[in-house]
Coordinates of C-alpha atoms in Angstrom, one line a residue:
X230 CA 27.7 11.7 -10.0
X231 CA 26.7 12.8 -13.4
X232 CA 26.7 16.5 -14.5
X233 CA 24.3 17.6 -17.2
X234 CA 23.8 21.0 -18.7
X235 CA 21.1 22.1 -16.3
X236 CA 21.4 19.7 -13.3
X237 CA 23.6 17.3 -11.4
X238 CA 22.4 13.7 -10.7
X239 CA 24.2 12.2 -7.7
X240 CA 23.9 8.6 -6.4
X241 CA 25.0 8.6 -2.8
X242 CA 24.4 4.9 -2.1
X243 CA 27.0 2.4 -3.0
X244 CA 26.9 1.0 -6.6
X245 CA 27.8 -2.6 -5.9
X246 CA 27.3 -5.9 -7.6
X247 CA 24.9 -5.5 -10.5
X248 CA 23.5 -2.1 -9.3
X249 CA 25.2 -0.4 -12.3
X250 CA 22.9 -2.4 -14.6
X251 CA 19.9 -0.5 -13.1
X252 CA 21.6 2.9 -12.4
X253 CA 22.7 3.5 -15.9
X254 CA 23.3 7.1 -17.1
X255 CA 20.2 6.8 -19.4
X256 CA 18.0 5.6 -16.6
X257 CA 19.2 8.4 -14.3
X258 CA 18.5 10.9 -17.0
X259 CA 15.0 9.5 -17.3
X260 CA 14.5 9.9 -13.5
X261 CA 15.8 13.4 -13.7
X262 CA 13.3 14.3 -16.5
X263 CA 10.4 13.0 -14.4
X264 CA 11.4 14.6 -11.2
X265 CA 12.4 17.9 -12.7
X266 CA 9.0 18.1 -14.4
X267 CA 6.8 17.1 -11.5
X268 CA 8.7 17.9 -8.3
X269 CA 6.9 21.3 -7.8
X270 CA 3.4 19.8 -8.3
X271 CA 4.2 17.0 -5.9
X272 CA 5.3 19.4 -3.2
X273 CA 2.1 21.5 -3.7
X274 CA -0.1 18.4 -3.4
X275 CA 1.6 17.3 -0.2
X276 CA 1.1 20.8 1.2
X277 CA -2.5 20.5 0.3
X278 CA -2.7 17.2 2.1
X279 CA -1.5 18.9 5.3
X280 CA -4.0 21.7 5.0
X281 CA -6.9 19.4 4.3
X282 CA -5.9 17.2 7.3
X283 CA -5.9 20.3 9.5
X284 CA -9.3 21.3 8.2
X285 CA -10.7 17.9 9.0
X286 CA -9.2 17.8 12.5
X287 CA -10.6 21.2 13.3
X288 CA -14.0 20.5 11.8
X289 CA -13.6 23.7 9.7
X290 CA -14.5 21.9 6.4
X291 CA -16.3 18.6 6.8
X292 CA -15.6 15.7 4.5
X293 CA -18.2 15.0 1.8
X294 CA -18.6 14.3 -1.9
X295 CA -17.2 17.2 -3.9
X296 CA -19.9 19.5 -5.4
X297 CA -17.4 20.8 -8.0
X298 CA -17.0 17.3 -9.5
X299 CA -20.6 16.1 -9.4
X300 CA -20.9 16.2 -13.2
X301 CA -18.2 13.4 -13.3
X302 CA -20.1 11.3 -10.8
X303 CA -23.4 11.8 -12.5
X304 CA -22.2 11.2 -16.1
X305 CA -22.8 7.6 -16.9
X306 CA -21.3 7.7 -20.3
X307 CA -17.6 7.5 -19.5
X308 CA -15.6 4.4 -18.8
X309 CA -12.0 3.4 -18.2
X310 CA -9.8 1.9 -20.9
X311 CA -10.4 -1.6 -22.0
X312 CA -8.9 -4.3 -19.9
X313 CA -5.2 -4.9 -20.7
X314 CA -3.6 -8.2 -21.6
X315 CA -2.8 -10.2 -18.5
X316 CA -5.3 -8.4 -16.3
X317 CA -8.5 -9.9 -17.7
X318 CA -8.7 -12.4 -14.8
X319 CA -7.5 -11.2 -11.4
X320 CA -9.4 -13.6 -9.1
X321 CA -6.3 -14.2 -7.0
X322 CA -3.5 -11.7 -6.4
X323 CA -0.5 -12.4 -4.2
X324 CA 1.4 -9.6 -2.6
X325 CA 4.9 -9.4 -1.3
X326 CA 8.3 -7.7 -1.4
X327 CA 10.7 -7.9 -4.4
X328 CA 13.4 -10.0 -2.9
X329 CA 14.6 -12.9 -5.0
X330 CA 12.9 -15.7 -3.1
X331 CA 9.6 -13.9 -3.0
X332 CA 9.9 -13.1 -6.7
X333 CA 10.2 -16.7 -7.7
X334 CA 7.6 -18.0 -5.2
X335 CA 5.1 -15.4 -6.1
X336 CA 5.4 -15.9 -9.9
X337 CA 5.0 -19.6 -9.4
X338 CA 2.2 -19.4 -6.8
X339 CA -0.7 -20.0 -9.1
X340 CA -2.0 -16.5 -8.5
X341 CA -3.1 -14.5 -11.5
X342 CA -1.3 -11.4 -10.4
X343 CA 1.7 -10.6 -8.3
X344 CA 1.8 -7.2 -6.6
X345 CA 5.6 -6.7 -6.6
X346 CA 5.8 -4.4 -3.6
X347 CA 8.3 -1.6 -3.2
X348 CA 6.0 0.1 -0.7
X349 CA 4.5 -1.2 2.6
X350 CA 6.0 -4.7 2.3
X351 CA 9.5 -3.5 1.6
X352 CA 11.8 -1.8 4.2
X353 CA 13.3 0.9 1.9
X354 CA 17.0 0.2 2.4
X355 CA 19.1 1.2 -0.5
X356 CA 19.9 -2.5 -1.1
X357 CA 16.3 -3.6 -1.0
X358 CA 15.2 -0.9 -3.5
X359 CA 17.8 -1.5 -6.1
X360 CA 18.1 -5.3 -5.6
X361 CA 14.3 -5.4 -6.1
X362 CA 14.7 -3.7 -9.4
X363 CA 17.3 -6.3 -10.4
X364 CA 15.0 -9.1 -9.5
X365 CA 12.1 -7.8 -11.5
X366 CA 14.5 -7.1 -14.5
X367 CA 15.6 -10.7 -14.4
X368 CA 12.1 -12.2 -13.8
X369 CA 10.7 -10.3 -16.8
X370 CA 13.4 -11.8 -18.9
X371 CA 12.9 -15.3 -17.4
X372 CA 16.4 -15.2 -16.1
X373 CA 15.9 -15.7 -12.4
X374 CA 16.2 -18.6 -10.0
X375 CA 16.5 -19.2 -6.3
X376 CA 18.4 -21.9 -4.4
X377 CA 17.4 -22.8 -0.8
X378 CA 19.9 -23.4 2.0
X379 CA 19.3 -27.1 1.5
X380 CA 20.4 -26.7 -2.1
X381 CA 17.0 -27.0 -3.9
X382 CA 16.8 -24.8 -6.9
X383 CA 13.6 -23.0 -8.0
X384 CA 13.0 -21.3 -11.4
X385 CA 10.0 -19.6 -13.0
X386 CA 7.4 -21.9 -14.4
X387 CA 5.6 -21.8 -17.8
X388 CA 2.6 -19.7 -16.5
X389 CA 3.8 -17.0 -14.1
X390 CA 1.7 -14.4 -12.6
X391 CA 1.3 -11.0 -14.2
X392 CA 3.6 -8.5 -12.5
X393 CA 2.0 -5.3 -11.1
X394 CA 4.6 -3.1 -9.4
X395 CA 3.7 -0.9 -6.5
X396 CA 6.0 2.1 -6.0
X397 CA 6.3 4.0 -2.8
X398 CA 3.8 6.8 -2.1
X399 CA 4.1 10.5 -3.0
X400 CA 5.0 11.4 0.5
X401 CA 8.3 9.6 0.5
X402 CA 11.7 10.4 -1.0
X403 CA 14.7 8.4 -2.0
X404 CA 17.6 10.0 -0.3
X405 CA 20.3 8.0 -2.1
X406 CA 19.5 9.7 -5.5
X407 CA 19.7 13.4 -5.6
X408 CA 19.3 16.1 -8.2
X409 CA 21.2 19.3 -7.4
X410 CA 21.4 18.1 -3.8
X411 CA 17.7 17.4 -3.2
X412 CA 16.4 13.9 -2.9
X413 CA 14.2 12.5 -5.7
X414 CA 10.6 11.4 -5.2
X415 CA 10.6 7.7 -4.1
X416 CA 7.5 7.2 -6.2
X417 CA 9.3 8.3 -9.3
X418 CA 12.4 6.3 -8.5
X419 CA 10.4 3.1 -8.2
X420 CA 8.2 3.7 -11.1
X421 CA 10.9 5.2 -13.3
X422 CA 13.5 2.5 -13.0
X423 CA 10.9 -0.3 -13.5
X424 CA 9.3 1.4 -16.5
X425 CA 12.6 2.5 -18.2
X426 CA 14.2 -1.0 -18.0
X427 CA 11.1 -3.2 -18.6
X428 CA 8.3 -1.5 -20.6
X429 CA 9.5 -2.6 -24.0
X430 CA 10.3 -6.1 -22.8
X431 CA 6.9 -6.5 -21.2
X432 CA 5.2 -5.4 -24.4
X433 CA 7.3 -7.9 -26.3
X434 CA 5.9 -10.6 -24.0
X435 CA 2.3 -9.6 -24.8
X436 CA 1.5 -7.7 -21.5
X437 CA 2.5 -4.2 -20.4
X438 CA 3.9 -2.1 -17.6
X439 CA 1.3 -2.3 -14.8
X440 CA 1.2 -0.5 -11.5
X441 CA -0.6 -0.3 -8.1
X442 CA -0.7 3.3 -6.9
X443 CA -0.7 3.6 -3.0
X444 CA -1.8 6.3 -0.5
X445 CA -3.6 8.6 -2.9
X446 CA -5.7 11.1 -1.0
X447 CA -7.6 12.8 -3.9
X448 CA -8.2 13.0 -7.6
X449 CA -5.5 15.7 -8.1
X450 CA -2.9 13.2 -7.0
X451 CA -4.3 10.7 -9.5
X452 CA -4.0 13.5 -12.2
X453 CA -0.4 13.9 -11.3
X454 CA 0.2 10.2 -11.9
X455 CA -1.6 10.3 -15.2
X456 CA 0.7 13.1 -16.4
X457 CA 3.7 11.1 -15.2
X458 CA 2.5 8.2 -17.3
X459 CA 2.0 10.4 -20.4
X460 CA 5.5 11.8 -20.1
X461 CA 7.1 8.5 -19.5
X462 CA 5.4 6.9 -22.5
X463 CA 6.3 9.8 -24.7
X464 CA 9.9 9.8 -23.6
X465 CA 10.4 6.1 -24.4
X466 CA 8.2 6.0 -27.5
X467 CA 5.7 3.7 -25.9
X468 CA 2.1 4.0 -27.2
X469 CA -0.1 6.3 -25.1
X470 CA -2.4 4.3 -22.9
X471 CA -0.1 1.3 -22.6
X472 CA 0.4 1.7 -18.8
X473 CA -2.4 0.4 -16.6
X474 CA -2.8 1.4 -12.9
X475 CA -4.9 0.1 -10.1
X476 CA -5.4 2.6 -7.3
X477 CA -5.6 1.5 -3.7
X478 CA -8.4 3.3 -1.9
X479 CA -6.8 3.3 1.5
X480 CA -7.5 6.8 2.7
X481 CA -10.9 8.1 3.8
X482 CA -10.5 11.2 1.6
X483 CA -10.0 9.1 -1.5
X484 CA -13.1 7.1 -0.7
X485 CA -15.1 10.2 -1.4
X486 CA -13.4 10.6 -4.8
X487 CA -13.4 7.1 -6.4
X488 CA -15.2 8.2 -9.6
X489 CA -12.9 11.2 -9.9
X490 CA -9.8 9.1 -9.4
X491 CA -10.8 6.7 -12.1
X492 CA -11.8 9.6 -14.4
X493 CA -8.4 11.3 -14.1
X494 CA -6.6 8.0 -14.9
X495 CA -9.3 6.7 -17.3
X496 CA -7.0 6.0 -20.3
X497 CA -4.6 4.2 -17.9
X498 CA -7.0 2.9 -15.2
X499 CA -7.4 -0.8 -14.4
X500 CA -9.3 -0.7 -11.2
X501 CA -9.5 0.1 -7.5
X502 CA -8.5 -2.0 -4.5
X503 CA -9.8 -2.0 -0.9
X504 CA -6.7 -1.3 1.2
X505 CA -8.2 -2.2 4.6
X506 CA -5.6 -1.4 7.3
X507 CA -4.4 1.9 5.9
X508 CA -8.0 2.9 5.4
X509 CA -8.7 2.5 9.1
X510 CA -5.4 4.3 9.9
X511 CA -6.5 7.1 7.7
X512 CA -9.8 7.4 9.5
X513 CA -8.1 7.6 12.9
X514 CA -5.5 10.1 11.6
X515 CA -8.0 12.5 10.2
X516 CA -10.6 12.3 12.9
X517 CA -8.7 11.4 16.1
X518 CA -9.5 14.8 17.6
X519 CA -13.3 14.4 17.1
X520 CA -14.0 12.5 20.3
X521 CA -15.6 9.2 21.3
X522 CA -17.8 8.9 18.2
X523 CA -14.6 8.2 16.2
X524 CA -12.9 5.9 18.6
X525 CA -12.5 2.4 17.2
X526 CA -12.5 -0.9 19.2
X527 CA -9.7 -3.4 19.2
X528 CA -8.1 -3.8 15.8
X529 CA -9.2 -7.4 15.6
X530 CA -12.9 -6.3 16.0
X531 CA -12.8 -3.8 13.1
X532 CA -13.8 -6.4 10.5
X533 CA -15.0 -5.8 7.0
X534 CA -18.5 -6.6 8.1
X535 CA -18.9 -3.5 10.3
X536 CA -21.3 -1.0 8.7
X537 CA -18.8 1.8 7.8
X538 CA -16.4 -0.7 6.2
X539 CA -19.2 -2.4 4.3
X540 CA -20.3 1.0 3.0
X541 CA -16.7 1.7 1.7
X542 CA -16.3 -1.7 0.0
X543 CA -19.8 -1.8 -1.6
X544 CA -19.3 1.7 -2.9
X545 CA -16.0 0.6 -4.4
X546 CA -17.5 -2.3 -6.3
X547 CA -20.4 -0.2 -7.6
X548 CA -18.1 2.6 -8.7
X549 CA -15.6 0.3 -10.4
X550 CA -18.2 -1.7 -12.3
X551 CA -20.1 1.3 -13.4
X552 CA -16.9 2.5 -15.0
X553 CA -15.9 -1.1 -16.3
X554 CA -12.9 -1.2 -13.9
X555 CA -11.9 -4.1 -11.8
X556 CA -12.7 -4.1 -8.0
X557 CA -10.1 -6.0 -6.0
X558 CA -10.7 -7.1 -2.4
X559 CA -8.5 -6.8 0.6
X560 CA -5.6 -8.8 2.1
X561 CA -5.9 -12.3 3.7
X562 CA -2.8 -12.0 5.9
X563 CA -2.8 -15.4 7.4
X564 CA 0.4 -17.5 7.2
X565 CA -0.3 -21.3 7.3
X566 CA 1.0 -22.9 10.5
X567 CA 2.2 -26.3 11.5
X568 CA -0.7 -26.5 13.9
X569 CA -3.7 -28.0 12.1
X570 CA -6.2 -26.5 14.6
X571 CA -4.8 -22.9 14.0
X572 CA -5.0 -23.6 10.2
X573 CA -8.5 -24.9 10.3
X574 CA -9.8 -21.9 12.3
X575 CA -7.9 -19.3 10.2
X576 CA -8.8 -20.8 6.8
X577 CA -12.5 -20.9 7.8
X578 CA -12.3 -17.1 8.4
X579 CA -10.4 -16.5 5.2
X580 CA -13.0 -18.4 3.3
X581 CA -15.8 -16.4 4.9
X582 CA -14.0 -13.2 4.0
X583 CA -13.5 -14.2 0.4
X584 CA -17.0 -15.5 0.0
X585 CA -18.3 -12.1 1.2
X586 CA -16.1 -10.3 -1.3
X587 CA -17.0 -12.6 -4.2
X588 CA -20.7 -12.3 -3.3
X589 CA -20.4 -8.5 -3.2
X590 CA -19.1 -8.5 -6.8
X591 CA -15.4 -8.1 -6.3
X592 CA -13.4 -9.5 -9.3
X593 CA -10.6 -10.9 -7.2
X594 CA -8.8 -10.5 -3.9
X595 CA -5.4 -10.5 -2.2
X596 CA -3.5 -13.1 -0.3
X597 CA -0.1 -12.8 1.4
X598 CA 1.1 -16.4 1.2
X599 CA 1.2 -19.0 -1.6
X600 CA -0.6 -21.4 0.7
X601 CA -3.7 -19.3 0.5
X602 CA -3.8 -19.0 -3.3
X603 CA -5.9 -22.3 -3.7
X604 CA -8.2 -21.2 -0.9
X605 CA -9.0 -17.8 -2.5
X606 CA -9.1 -19.3 -6.0
X607 CA -11.7 -22.0 -5.0
X608 CA -14.0 -19.3 -3.6
X609 CA -13.8 -17.1 -6.6
X610 CA -14.0 -20.1 -9.0
X611 CA -17.3 -21.0 -7.4
X612 CA -18.8 -17.6 -8.1
X613 CA -17.1 -16.7 -11.4
X614 CA -17.4 -20.1 -13.0
X615 CA -16.0 -19.7 -16.6
X616 CA -16.1 -15.9 -16.5
X617 CA -12.9 -14.0 -15.9
X618 CA -14.5 -11.3 -13.7
X619 CA -17.8 -9.8 -12.5
X620 CA -17.7 -6.5 -14.4
X621 CA -21.3 -7.1 -15.4
X622 CA -22.5 -7.1 -11.7
X623 CA -23.3 -3.4 -11.5
X624 CA -24.6 -3.2 -7.9
X625 CA -27.3 -0.7 -8.7
X626 CA -28.8 -1.6 -5.3
X627 CA -25.9 0.2 -3.5
X628 CA -26.6 3.7 -2.3
X629 CA -23.9 5.0 0.1
X630 CA -24.0 8.4 1.8
X631 CA -21.3 10.5 3.3
X632 CA -22.8 9.7 6.7
X633 CA -22.5 5.9 6.0
X634 CA -18.7 6.3 5.2
X635 CA -18.1 8.3 8.4
X636 CA -20.3 6.2 10.7
X637 CA -17.3 4.9 12.8
X638 CA -19.5 4.4 15.8
X639 CA -21.3 1.7 13.9
X640 CA -18.3 -0.6 14.5
X641 CA -19.4 -1.1 18.1
X642 CA -17.1 -3.4 20.0
X643 CA -14.8 -2.6 23.0
X644 CA -11.3 -1.9 23.8
X645 CA -9.6 -4.5 25.9
X646 CA -6.3 -4.9 27.8
X647 CA -5.5 -7.8 25.5
X648 CA -6.1 -5.6 22.4
X649 CA -3.9 -2.8 23.8
X650 CA -1.1 -5.2 24.6
X651 CA -1.5 -6.9 21.1
X652 CA -1.1 -3.6 19.4
X653 CA 2.1 -2.8 21.4
X654 CA 3.5 -6.2 20.9
X655 CA 3.0 -6.3 17.2
X656 CA 4.2 -2.8 16.7
X657 CA 7.5 -3.5 18.5
X658 CA 8.1 -6.7 16.6
X659 CA 7.3 -5.1 13.2
X660 CA 9.3 -1.9 13.6
X661 CA 12.2 -4.0 14.8
X662 CA 12.0 -6.2 11.7
X663 CA 11.5 -3.2 9.5
X664 CA 14.6 -1.4 10.9
X665 CA 16.6 -4.6 10.2
X666 CA 15.5 -4.6 6.6
X667 CA 12.4 -6.8 6.5
X668 CA 9.2 -5.0 5.4
X669 CA 6.9 -8.1 5.3
X670 CA 7.2 -9.8 8.7
X671 CA 5.6 -13.0 9.9
X672 CA 4.1 -12.2 13.4
X673 CA 1.7 -14.4 15.2
X674 CA 0.8 -16.3 12.1
X675 CA 0.0 -13.1 10.1
X676 CA 2.0 -11.3 7.5
X677 CA 2.3 -7.8 8.7
X678 CA 3.5 -4.7 6.8
X679 CA 4.0 -1.0 7.5
X680 CA 0.3 -0.4 7.8
X681 CA 0.3 -2.6 10.9
X682 CA 2.7 -0.3 12.7
X683 CA 0.7 2.7 11.7
X684 CA -2.7 1.5 12.9
X685 CA -1.4 -0.3 16.0
X686 CA 0.4 2.8 17.4
X687 CA -2.3 5.1 16.1
X688 CA -5.0 3.3 18.1
X689 CA -3.0 3.5 21.3
X690 CA -2.7 7.3 20.8
X691 CA -6.4 7.7 20.1
X692 CA -7.4 5.6 23.1
X693 CA -5.2 7.6 25.5
X694 CA -6.3 10.9 24.1
X695 CA -10.0 10.0 24.7
X696 CA -9.4 8.3 28.1
X697 CA -11.0 5.2 26.6
X698 CA -12.1 2.7 29.2
X699 CA -11.0 -1.0 29.0
X700 CA -13.4 -3.8 29.6
X701 CA -12.9 -3.6 33.3
X702 CA -13.7 0.1 33.4
X703 CA -10.1 1.3 33.8
X704 CA -9.3 4.3 31.6
X705 CA -6.3 3.9 29.4
X706 CA -3.9 6.6 30.5
X707 CA -0.4 7.3 29.2
X708 CA 1.0 5.9 32.5
X709 CA -0.9 2.7 32.1
X710 CA 0.2 2.4 28.4
X711 CA 3.8 2.8 29.5
X712 CA 3.4 -0.1 31.9
X713 CA 2.0 -2.3 29.1
X714 CA 4.8 -1.1 26.8
X715 CA 7.5 -2.0 29.3
X716 CA 5.9 -5.4 29.9
X717 CA 5.6 -6.2 26.2
X718 CA 9.1 -4.8 25.5
X719 CA 10.6 -7.2 28.1
X720 CA 8.6 -10.1 26.8
X721 CA 9.7 -9.5 23.2
X722 CA 13.3 -8.9 24.2
X723 CA 13.4 -12.2 26.1
X724 CA 12.1 -14.0 23.1
X725 CA 14.3 -12.3 20.4
X726 CA 17.4 -11.8 22.5
X727 CA 20.1 -9.4 21.2
X728 CA 21.2 -8.4 17.7
X729 CA 18.0 -6.5 17.0
X730 CA 16.6 -3.0 16.8
X731 CA 14.1 -3.2 19.7
X732 CA 15.5 -0.2 21.5
X733 CA 14.9 1.9 18.4
X734 CA 11.4 0.3 18.0
X735 CA 10.7 1.3 21.6
X736 CA 11.7 4.9 20.9
X737 CA 9.6 5.1 17.8
X738 CA 6.6 3.7 19.5
X739 CA 7.0 6.1 22.5
X740 CA 7.3 9.1 20.2
X741 CA 4.5 8.2 17.8
X742 CA 1.9 6.6 20.2
X743 CA 2.5 8.2 23.6
X744 CA 3.2 11.9 22.7
X745 CA 0.9 14.9 22.4
X746 CA 0.9 14.8 18.6
X747 CA 0.3 11.9 16.2
X748 CA 3.2 11.9 13.8
X749 CA 4.0 9.2 11.3
X750 CA 6.7 6.8 12.4
X751 CA 8.5 7.9 9.3
X752 CA 9.3 11.2 10.9
X753 CA 11.0 10.0 14.2
X754 CA 14.5 10.4 15.3
X755 CA 15.2 6.7 15.2
X756 CA 13.9 6.5 11.6
X757 CA 16.0 9.5 10.6
X758 CA 19.1 7.7 12.0
X759 CA 18.0 4.6 10.1
X760 CA 17.8 6.5 6.8
X761 CA 21.3 7.9 7.4
X762 CA 22.8 4.5 8.2
X763 CA 20.9 2.2 6.0
X764 CA 22.7 0.7 3.0

């Protein structure tokens, strides 16, 4: 605990091992400066989120392109900052948590960029949060290695990926760091510690402090981030505009404000990314009360080729390239298997997905496993040739309306018992892994993160609420969903045995998928206990 003239900073988590190297008095003062300056605006913006969601759910104020910012969209003269060193070529980006093994493997994967993820791919235990900062600190200084259980040692190669850190979203707090008793914004903890310790070192290596910004819902939240960047650079004496940020467009409200988001961040903007699963989750969360027209089919059937998802991604490419920003495609979550038939089928689908993205004009795309880096790279190599990106492909042929973005019914498809059970099974497995400290979990040959739990349980809630009929004509009721839940719980329990958190996962699923309301799993009693206990 550190007392200052006007505030008290308290670290309630244990400071063990090398944690003190990250949680220095100067670093904590920097966090306090950020949080004290922006805590009020952050709270106001989160309140505005809630109000806007209520308006959308009630139909009181329909979603559309903002008339008050039309001048920004119509003005063709403005562009984002020039491309920063290390971000010129982003044809393959690998994502993953910041544990030591992933850090070494991701940097050596052959990908151009590593999204070092403190957000959906990291279970936010105190250990994971601070240990991740230590790993990035070491990696940036080329002072990191990893030794397997078999004794094989891995170090960083000569051409590592560019590090782009993803802090947690504005809606989360870090309870283990408090100012005058209140928890600090998790966004500012993740951003602030990384920036404070590494900005100058990154500049010395010829790159800069780069970030992915998750879960933004409007341009005012982007403006807040831009003001954070300005203050952070000023406090450390870093030249204005050094930071670069890529924004994930993973909420339906943000999809209507892509131009405005880039405009607010324009001196720090690097691009936009199509965050698929959270985008679908956002669609359900905001329009779940609007009846059958907004009911989606099985998760596996909501591909990037359905019309409303095509509208979203094509608008993203057009918007980015008009403003000279990179457009980055979505995740290929497949994990290579020992079964060659599974691999062949999955890689064929991955290739088709990446070929669509490259053909649409995306400048690069995401993979979750090093084994997919060559697959993605080969596709983009074939389209880019010797060029580092496709910024010159303006997509003037794209014309997307509000109706196109909201045409959920265009997805077609059906809801099946297998789809319902798959959602339940994956949600149980993922939340169990997450509660045990693993945020990126390998489940059924896919790398799943927190977005998986959100969309899986959210779909169940929506189907029950609408009495959606399965393929055999049976309506999905709460009672039938409970039967499926108990079956899948027993099956997963038999496979995983004891020593897990399946009981808590069951409670979380029941509360967030089978109740009257649709809360985030981050608000449940089981999650609250986890936050209290987690170290």
